[in-house]
Amino acid sequence: MLDMEFRILDVLTREIGNALSINKIAEKVRTLYGSGDYKNIYVAINNMNKDKIVTLEQAGNTSIASINFENYLIIDLLSEMELRKKRDFLKNRQEMQMLMLEFDTYLYNQDLIQSISIINPERNAKLNKAEFLVHLKKSSNRKVVYETKLGIYVMLNHLQMIHTIRIDALVLEDDEVSDLLKSNEANPVREMFYDKIAIFSSQSFWLWIRNEIIKGMKIKTEEHQTHPAKISEEDLVYNLARFGYTEFGPKIKEGRQICMEYTIAAIMFRKDARRIDAIAIMLAKNTKRTNYDLLLFISRKYDFAEKILGILKSLRNLVTHVTTAAEEPIRLLESMNIEEIRADEKNMKDRLKLYRVT
């Protein structure tokens, strides 16, 4: 693969679902790689179009480029791109190579794993951190799914201690990945797909993407990460109302849609005791809507897992329809050696009663 083709594919894979003109691609190439002559990029994209690697569609006077997923060979080409990115990232990082070797050794016999991506690799490596998205295959066997998740978390905790590196992992089932990728809400998965390297089963990763796109899924990646501490008060009030918690005073204005798990994290950052009560109410009102795998990831990443464990345990005792849903996340948090910070169960009971949740 030529260097310019590699760079163009890197840009297009980050921006899946977003319409990019050749001019915009050139701008993105320069941002990512420091240089990129428009003429060379124009010629390369037209050659890639002739080779059926990309498609070009006219939108007025502008040519819009997209990856051609109808081309059978595109999966091999995208997998080659991922392998090159992986080599470039690991080349001068011996400690990370050792971590990846142990990672691969453990995962070799894990049949339920679809693919694994390392997220924001360059930035996190500088901070002595590693973040992973683990995509599991579809399975109706809940016992096997739970045991796979448990094994991954235990293994990562072990590697974290050996290599003295902070490791955060988001382990998602197949339907969860689909739902989050096509969601209109700001959420970590849309952001993760912008800057990632598929380090394990890259062909499976891109086969899955192609199949979802062919089936009609509209993938929406997001370049900029949401930091819960920076969610505006207006957006927080709007999203609290979306999830069933309203307050006296603040006027609700339509704002940016943000997933409930990020909304919970935003509450934790503000350290407002009154707002903390909203977490239990939202979880109780949105049991089927809550993505507990996502909540576990965000709570660990932003260091409030101990509080979430306490809230979930109290909810399990107080709200009948939460009991079953909360059981798995509670056990997974405990397997990570998270020590519970007890919630005020009496106060929670009163607040739930006020919001008519039992």
Tab-separated table of C-alpha atoms in Angstrom:
chain	number	residue	atom	x	y	z
A	1	MET	CA	0.000	0.000	0.000
A	2	LEU	CA	1.381	3.422	-0.976
A	3	ASP	CA	1.910	5.979	1.806
A	4	MET	CA	-0.684	8.365	0.390
A	5	GLU	CA	-3.277	5.591	0.013
A	6	PHE	CA	-2.638	4.601	3.631
A	7	ARG	CA	-3.150	8.162	4.850
A	8	ILE	CA	-6.341	8.632	2.842
A	9	LEU	CA	-7.779	5.350	4.122
A	10	ASP	CA	-6.869	6.335	7.672
A	11	VAL	CA	-8.849	9.566	7.288
A	12	LEU	CA	-11.837	7.867	5.636
A	13	THR	CA	-12.027	5.120	8.283
A	14	ARG	CA	-12.025	7.705	11.069
A	15	GLU	CA	-14.828	9.593	9.351
A	16	ILE	CA	-17.154	6.722	8.420
A	17	GLY	CA	-20.655	8.132	8.084
A	18	ASN	CA	-19.412	11.678	7.475
A	19	ALA	CA	-19.381	13.141	3.938
A	20	LEU	CA	-15.826	14.237	3.067
A	21	SER	CA	-14.787	16.254	0.045
A	22	ILE	CA	-11.306	15.816	-1.430
A	23	ASN	CA	-10.428	19.226	-0.027
A	24	LYS	CA	-11.561	18.147	3.459
A	25	ILE	CA	-9.586	14.900	3.175
A	26	ALA	CA	-6.463	16.891	2.278
A	27	GLU	CA	-7.028	19.090	5.326
A	28	LYS	CA	-7.418	16.033	7.594
A	29	VAL	CA	-4.294	14.374	6.136
A	30	ARG	CA	-2.264	17.507	6.895
A	31	THR	CA	-3.649	17.615	10.457
A	32	LEU	CA	-2.813	13.964	11.144
A	33	TYR	CA	0.493	13.655	9.299
A	34	GLY	CA	1.880	17.184	9.127
A	35	SER	CA	1.887	17.395	5.331
A	36	GLY	CA	-0.326	16.605	2.367
A	37	ASP	CA	-0.261	18.305	-1.002
A	38	TYR	CA	-3.770	18.731	-2.440
A	39	LYS	CA	-2.684	17.788	-5.976
A	40	ASN	CA	-1.081	14.519	-4.819
A	41	ILE	CA	-4.126	13.661	-2.723
A	42	TYR	CA	-6.457	14.464	-5.631
A	43	VAL	CA	-4.497	12.160	-7.964
A	44	ALA	CA	-4.306	9.389	-5.330
A	45	ILE	CA	-8.062	9.478	-4.637
A	46	ASN	CA	-8.893	9.322	-8.335
A	47	ASN	CA	-6.541	6.344	-8.735
A	48	MET	CA	-8.191	4.683	-5.735
A	49	ASN	CA	-11.551	5.310	-7.389
A	50	LYS	CA	-10.324	3.574	-10.572
A	51	ASP	CA	-9.133	0.645	-8.437
A	52	LYS	CA	-12.568	0.547	-6.737
A	53	ILE	CA	-11.056	1.200	-3.312
A	54	VAL	CA	-13.168	4.334	-2.906
A	55	THR	CA	-16.240	5.720	-4.609
A	56	LEU	CA	-16.637	9.337	-5.725
A	57	GLU	CA	-20.007	11.052	-5.851
A	58	GLN	CA	-20.721	14.552	-7.084
A	59	ALA	CA	-22.423	17.003	-4.747
A	60	GLY	CA	-22.643	20.172	-6.809
A	61	ASN	CA	-19.082	21.092	-7.715
A	62	THR	CA	-17.647	18.914	-4.936
A	63	SER	CA	-16.523	15.276	-5.113
A	64	ILE	CA	-17.410	13.239	-2.012
A	65	ALA	CA	-15.194	10.209	-1.309
A	66	SER	CA	-16.272	7.079	0.557
A	67	ILE	CA	-14.777	3.637	1.153
A	68	ASN	CA	-16.133	1.144	-1.386
A	69	PHE	CA	-17.414	-1.672	0.803
A	70	GLU	CA	-18.843	-3.412	-2.273
A	71	ASN	CA	-15.271	-4.302	-3.264
A	72	TYR	CA	-14.505	-7.806	-1.958
A	73	LEU	CA	-10.799	-6.959	-1.494
A	74	ILE	CA	-11.436	-3.881	0.642
A	75	ILE	CA	-11.401	-5.891	3.886
A	76	ASP	CA	-7.858	-7.116	3.219
A	77	LEU	CA	-6.748	-3.577	2.426
A	78	LEU	CA	-8.298	-2.162	5.605
A	79	SER	CA	-6.798	-4.985	7.649
A	80	GLU	CA	-3.399	-4.174	6.121
A	81	MET	CA	-3.892	-0.555	7.182
A	82	GLU	CA	-4.650	-1.635	10.772
A	83	LEU	CA	-1.563	-3.878	10.886
A	84	ARG	CA	0.607	-1.022	9.677
A	85	LYS	CA	-0.821	1.319	12.300
A	86	LYS	CA	-0.213	-1.359	14.939
A	87	ARG	CA	3.427	-1.828	13.855
A	88	ASP	CA	4.041	1.923	13.794
A	89	PHE	CA	2.555	2.319	17.270
A	90	LEU	CA	4.443	-0.590	18.875
A	91	LYS	CA	7.769	-0.134	17.060
A	92	ASN	CA	9.643	1.731	19.806
A	93	ARG	CA	7.485	0.697	22.762
A	94	GLN	CA	8.951	-2.481	24.262
A	95	GLU	CA	6.778	-2.424	27.374
A	96	MET	CA	3.637	-2.092	25.261
A	97	GLN	CA	4.824	-4.961	23.039
A	98	MET	CA	5.126	-7.188	26.115
A	99	LEU	CA	1.649	-6.153	27.231
A	100	MET	CA	0.206	-6.960	23.791
A	101	LEU	CA	1.971	-10.340	23.718
A	102	GLU	CA	0.391	-11.364	27.027
A	103	PHE	CA	-2.922	-9.932	25.865
A	104	ASP	CA	-2.859	-12.026	22.666
A	105	THR	CA	-1.761	-15.172	24.522
A	106	TYR	CA	-4.725	-14.991	26.874
A	107	LEU	CA	-7.246	-14.103	24.185
A	108	TYR	CA	-6.184	-16.777	21.706
A	109	ASN	CA	-8.760	-19.290	22.988
A	110	GLN	CA	-11.557	-16.812	23.706
A	111	ASP	CA	-14.068	-17.789	21.020
A	112	LEU	CA	-16.578	-15.079	21.875
A	113	ILE	CA	-14.295	-12.160	21.004
A	114	GLN	CA	-15.090	-10.492	17.682
A	115	SER	CA	-12.292	-7.910	17.781
A	116	ILE	CA	-10.307	-5.656	20.096
A	117	SER	CA	-9.230	-2.083	19.431
A	118	ILE	CA	-6.805	0.097	21.336
A	119	ILE	CA	-8.216	3.605	21.738
A	120	ASN	CA	-6.398	6.936	21.390
A	121	PRO	CA	-3.168	4.927	21.491
A	122	GLU	CA	-0.598	7.700	21.089
A	123	ARG	CA	-2.143	10.094	23.587
A	124	ASN	CA	-2.816	7.419	26.203
A	125	ALA	CA	0.665	5.895	25.876
A	126	LYS	CA	2.189	9.273	26.790
A	127	LEU	CA	0.048	9.221	29.947
A	128	ASN	CA	1.082	5.618	30.769
A	129	LYS	CA	-2.448	4.444	30.032
A	130	ALA	CA	-4.088	1.967	27.683
A	131	GLU	CA	-7.763	1.912	26.741
A	132	PHE	CA	-9.467	-0.931	24.887
A	133	LEU	CA	-12.779	-1.607	23.182
A	134	VAL	CA	-13.571	-5.320	23.307
A	135	HIS	CA	-16.341	-6.334	20.894
A	136	LEU	CA	-18.026	-9.667	21.678
A	137	LYS	CA	-19.879	-11.828	19.172
A	138	LYS	CA	-23.597	-12.464	19.432
A	139	SER	CA	-24.493	-15.185	21.923
A	140	SER	CA	-27.698	-16.255	23.630
A	141	ASN	CA	-25.720	-18.079	26.329
A	142	ARG	CA	-25.676	-15.530	29.158
A	143	LYS	CA	-23.418	-17.706	31.301
A	144	VAL	CA	-20.709	-17.808	28.614
A	145	VAL	CA	-21.020	-14.059	27.977
A	146	TYR	CA	-20.662	-13.292	31.688
A	147	GLU	CA	-17.697	-15.642	32.113
A	148	THR	CA	-15.975	-14.078	29.090
A	149	LYS	CA	-16.436	-10.569	30.489
A	150	LEU	CA	-15.264	-11.698	33.908
A	151	GLY	CA	-12.165	-13.370	32.446
A	152	ILE	CA	-11.251	-10.239	30.473
A	153	TYR	CA	-11.594	-7.939	33.489
A	154	VAL	CA	-9.593	-10.257	35.764
A	155	MET	CA	-6.862	-10.610	33.129
A	156	LEU	CA	-6.633	-6.850	32.563
A	157	ASN	CA	-6.444	-6.173	36.307
A	158	HIS	CA	-3.575	-8.667	36.488
A	159	LEU	CA	-1.723	-7.068	33.546
A	160	GLN	CA	-2.264	-3.618	35.016
A	161	MET	CA	-0.445	-4.617	38.196
A	162	ILE	CA	2.424	-6.363	36.374
A	163	HIS	CA	3.118	-3.550	33.923
A	164	THR	CA	2.282	-0.612	36.225
A	165	ILE	CA	0.069	0.917	33.557
A	166	ARG	CA	-3.497	2.167	33.880
A	167	ILE	CA	-5.816	-0.048	31.790
A	168	ASP	CA	-9.469	0.726	31.080
A	169	ALA	CA	-11.589	-1.576	28.930
A	170	LEU	CA	-15.081	-1.271	27.515
A	171	VAL	CA	-16.426	-4.785	26.899
A	172	LEU	CA	-19.563	-4.731	24.750
A	173	GLU	CA	-21.835	-7.306	23.203
A	174	ASP	CA	-22.564	-7.119	19.490
A	175	ASP	CA	-25.957	-5.411	19.700
A	176	GLU	CA	-24.575	-2.853	22.135
A	177	VAL	CA	-21.855	-1.805	19.681
A	178	SER	CA	-24.452	-1.398	16.909
A	179	ASP	CA	-26.831	0.607	19.080
A	180	LEU	CA	-24.135	2.985	20.324
A	181	LEU	CA	-22.564	3.523	16.892
A	182	LYS	CA	-25.823	4.613	15.291
A	183	SER	CA	-27.088	6.551	18.310
A	184	ASN	CA	-27.752	10.296	18.130
A	185	GLU	CA	-26.449	10.633	21.684
A	186	ALA	CA	-22.860	11.545	22.499
A	187	ASN	CA	-21.294	8.312	23.747
A	188	PRO	CA	-17.814	6.747	24.074
A	189	VAL	CA	-18.167	4.248	21.199
A	190	ARG	CA	-18.812	6.913	18.556
A	191	GLU	CA	-15.732	8.719	19.871
A	192	MET	CA	-13.585	5.584	20.100
A	193	PHE	CA	-14.080	4.723	16.439
A	194	TYR	CA	-12.434	7.988	15.432
A	195	ASP	CA	-9.005	7.196	16.886
A	196	LYS	CA	-8.363	3.490	17.277
A	197	ILE	CA	-6.237	0.614	16.039
A	198	ALA	CA	-7.892	-2.787	15.601
A	199	ILE	CA	-5.121	-4.807	17.257
A	200	PHE	CA	-6.898	-8.164	17.488
A	201	SER	CA	-8.828	-9.722	14.573
A	202	SER	CA	-8.739	-6.636	12.348
A	203	GLN	CA	-10.357	-8.565	9.482
A	204	SER	CA	-13.282	-9.499	11.722
A	205	PHE	CA	-13.549	-5.859	12.778
A	206	TRP	CA	-13.908	-4.614	9.194
A	207	LEU	CA	-16.096	-7.509	8.058
A	208	TRP	CA	-18.510	-6.587	10.824
A	209	ILE	CA	-18.456	-2.909	9.800
A	210	ARG	CA	-19.030	-3.775	6.144
A	211	ASN	CA	-21.929	-6.106	6.936
A	212	GLU	CA	-23.587	-3.500	9.155
A	213	ILE	CA	-23.240	-0.792	6.497
A	214	ILE	CA	-24.599	-3.075	3.767
A	215	LYS	CA	-27.580	-3.833	6.047
A	216	GLY	CA	-28.228	-0.091	6.179
A	217	MET	CA	-26.719	1.008	9.483
A	218	LYS	CA	-25.703	4.681	9.549
A	219	ILE	CA	-22.489	4.836	11.553
A	220	LYS	CA	-21.765	8.140	13.278
A	221	THR	CA	-18.208	8.693	14.502
A	222	GLU	CA	-17.269	11.715	16.581
A	223	GLU	CA	-13.843	13.362	16.460
A	224	HIS	CA	-13.986	15.152	19.800
A	225	GLN	CA	-14.282	13.297	23.088
A	226	THR	CA	-16.890	14.281	25.644
A	227	HIS	CA	-15.448	14.987	29.071
A	228	PRO	CA	-18.217	14.697	31.683
A	229	ALA	CA	-16.753	17.533	33.768
A	230	LYS	CA	-17.180	19.895	30.804
A	231	ILE	CA	-20.835	19.132	30.060
A	232	SER	CA	-22.676	22.443	30.366
A	233	GLU	CA	-25.324	23.012	33.033
A	234	GLU	CA	-27.923	23.592	30.307
A	235	ASP	CA	-27.109	20.267	28.611
A	236	LEU	CA	-27.054	18.472	31.963
A	237	VAL	CA	-30.510	19.763	32.956
A	238	TYR	CA	-31.873	18.836	29.514
A	239	ASN	CA	-30.528	15.281	29.694
A	240	LEU	CA	-31.616	14.764	33.291
A	241	ALA	CA	-35.147	15.574	32.125
A	242	ARG	CA	-34.805	13.172	29.171
A	243	PHE	CA	-34.068	10.387	31.644
A	244	GLY	CA	-36.913	11.200	34.010
A	245	TYR	CA	-35.386	13.544	36.587
A	246	THR	CA	-36.650	17.131	36.709
A	247	GLU	CA	-35.850	19.898	39.166
A	248	PHE	CA	-37.682	22.976	40.409
A	249	GLY	CA	-36.176	26.147	39.050
A	250	PRO	CA	-34.035	25.484	35.972
A	251	LYS	CA	-35.822	26.055	32.679
A	252	ILE	CA	-35.354	23.100	30.353
A	253	LYS	CA	-34.067	24.024	26.911
A	254	GLU	CA	-33.355	21.534	24.173
A	255	GLY	CA	-29.649	20.801	24.125
A	256	ARG	CA	-27.132	18.219	23.028
A	257	GLN	CA	-28.276	14.636	23.523
A	258	ILE	CA	-25.823	12.819	25.798
A	259	CYS	CA	-25.980	9.177	26.861
A	260	MET	CA	-27.212	8.476	30.385
A	261	GLU	CA	-23.866	7.018	31.456
A	262	TYR	CA	-22.022	10.258	30.590
A	263	THR	CA	-24.826	12.185	32.312
A	264	ILE	CA	-24.242	10.170	35.490
A	265	ALA	CA	-20.513	10.925	35.277
A	266	ALA	CA	-21.260	14.650	34.901
A	267	ILE	CA	-23.283	14.517	38.132
A	268	MET	CA	-20.407	12.790	39.927
A	269	PHE	CA	-17.973	15.520	38.862
A	270	ARG	CA	-20.223	18.271	40.247
A	271	LYS	CA	-20.385	16.650	43.714
A	272	ASP	CA	-23.842	18.093	44.366
A	273	ALA	CA	-25.574	15.898	46.978
A	274	ARG	CA	-29.023	16.761	45.624
A	275	ARG	CA	-28.014	15.781	42.107
A	276	ILE	CA	-26.395	12.534	43.310
A	277	ASP	CA	-29.924	11.373	44.192
A	278	ALA	CA	-30.792	11.690	40.505
A	279	ILE	CA	-28.500	8.768	39.633
A	280	ALA	CA	-30.597	6.177	41.465
A	281	ILE	CA	-33.806	7.660	40.044
A	282	MET	CA	-32.519	7.570	36.456
A	283	LEU	CA	-31.216	4.014	36.810
A	284	ALA	CA	-34.499	2.843	38.333
A	285	LYS	CA	-36.593	4.572	35.658
A	286	ASN	CA	-34.431	3.399	32.744
A	287	THR	CA	-33.521	-0.191	33.636
A	288	LYS	CA	-33.890	-1.490	30.082
A	289	ARG	CA	-32.235	1.568	28.581
A	290	THR	CA	-29.160	1.511	30.830
A	291	ASN	CA	-25.992	0.082	29.316
A	292	TYR	CA	-24.324	-1.361	32.408
A	293	ASP	CA	-21.168	-2.334	30.501
A	294	LEU	CA	-20.782	1.299	29.468
A	295	LEU	CA	-21.540	2.489	33.006
A	296	LEU	CA	-18.830	0.204	34.419
A	297	PHE	CA	-16.285	1.523	31.920
A	298	ILE	CA	-17.078	5.196	32.543
A	299	SER	CA	-17.203	4.761	36.326
A	300	ARG	CA	-13.759	3.137	36.332
A	301	LYS	CA	-12.264	5.603	33.863
A	302	TYR	CA	-13.408	8.596	35.911
A	303	ASP	CA	-12.866	6.978	39.326
A	304	PHE	CA	-16.348	6.717	40.771
A	305	ALA	CA	-16.846	2.945	40.491
A	306	GLU	CA	-16.946	2.595	44.294
A	307	LYS	CA	-19.934	4.948	44.489
A	308	ILE	CA	-21.732	3.257	41.600
A	309	LEU	CA	-21.288	-0.111	43.302
A	310	GLY	CA	-22.927	1.281	46.442
A	311	ILE	CA	-25.808	2.796	44.465
A	312	LEU	CA	-26.420	-0.428	42.522
A	313	LYS	CA	-26.435	-2.527	45.701
A	314	SER	CA	-28.991	-0.248	47.337
A	315	LEU	CA	-31.155	-0.197	44.206
A	316	ARG	CA	-31.031	-3.980	44.122
A	317	ASN	CA	-32.528	-3.992	47.619
A	318	LEU	CA	-35.130	-1.295	46.996
A	319	VAL	CA	-36.467	-1.685	43.450
A	320	THR	CA	-37.769	-5.068	42.340
A	321	HIS	CA	-37.298	-4.580	38.591
A	322	VAL	CA	-33.670	-3.487	39.087
A	323	THR	CA	-32.663	-6.599	41.062
A	324	THR	CA	-31.874	-8.863	38.092
A	325	ALA	CA	-30.372	-6.127	35.903
A	326	ALA	CA	-27.998	-4.949	38.641
A	327	GLU	CA	-26.711	-8.394	39.586
A	328	GLU	CA	-24.174	-8.823	36.768
A	329	PRO	CA	-22.599	-5.343	36.996
A	330	ILE	CA	-22.324	-5.728	40.780
A	331	ARG	CA	-20.473	-9.032	40.421
A	332	LEU	CA	-18.201	-7.643	37.701
A	333	LEU	CA	-17.296	-4.598	39.800
A	334	GLU	CA	-16.527	-6.838	42.760
A	335	SER	CA	-14.326	-9.038	40.545
A	336	MET	CA	-12.226	-5.925	39.812
A	337	ASN	CA	-11.636	-5.495	43.563
A	338	ILE	CA	-13.758	-2.346	43.686
A	339	GLU	CA	-14.555	-1.470	47.301
A	340	GLU	CA	-18.094	-0.234	47.781
A	341	ILE	CA	-18.852	3.242	49.089
A	342	ARG	CA	-22.227	2.722	50.710
A	343	ALA	CA	-25.152	4.791	49.510
A	344	ASP	CA	-27.621	6.369	51.925
A	345	GLU	CA	-30.320	3.741	51.454
A	346	LYS	CA	-32.942	5.454	53.613
A	347	ASN	CA	-32.603	8.732	51.713
A	348	MET	CA	-32.618	6.834	48.401
A	349	LYS	CA	-35.847	5.078	49.367
A	350	ASP	CA	-37.510	8.415	50.154
A	351	ARG	CA	-36.360	9.983	46.874
A	352	LEU	CA	-37.503	6.980	44.831
A	353	LYS	CA	-40.907	7.162	46.516
A	354	LEU	CA	-41.128	10.876	45.676
A	355	TYR	CA	-40.506	10.058	42.004
A	356	ARG	CA	-42.922	7.110	42.189
A	357	VAL	CA	-40.319	4.452	41.509
A	358	THR	CA	-40.705	1.220	43.487
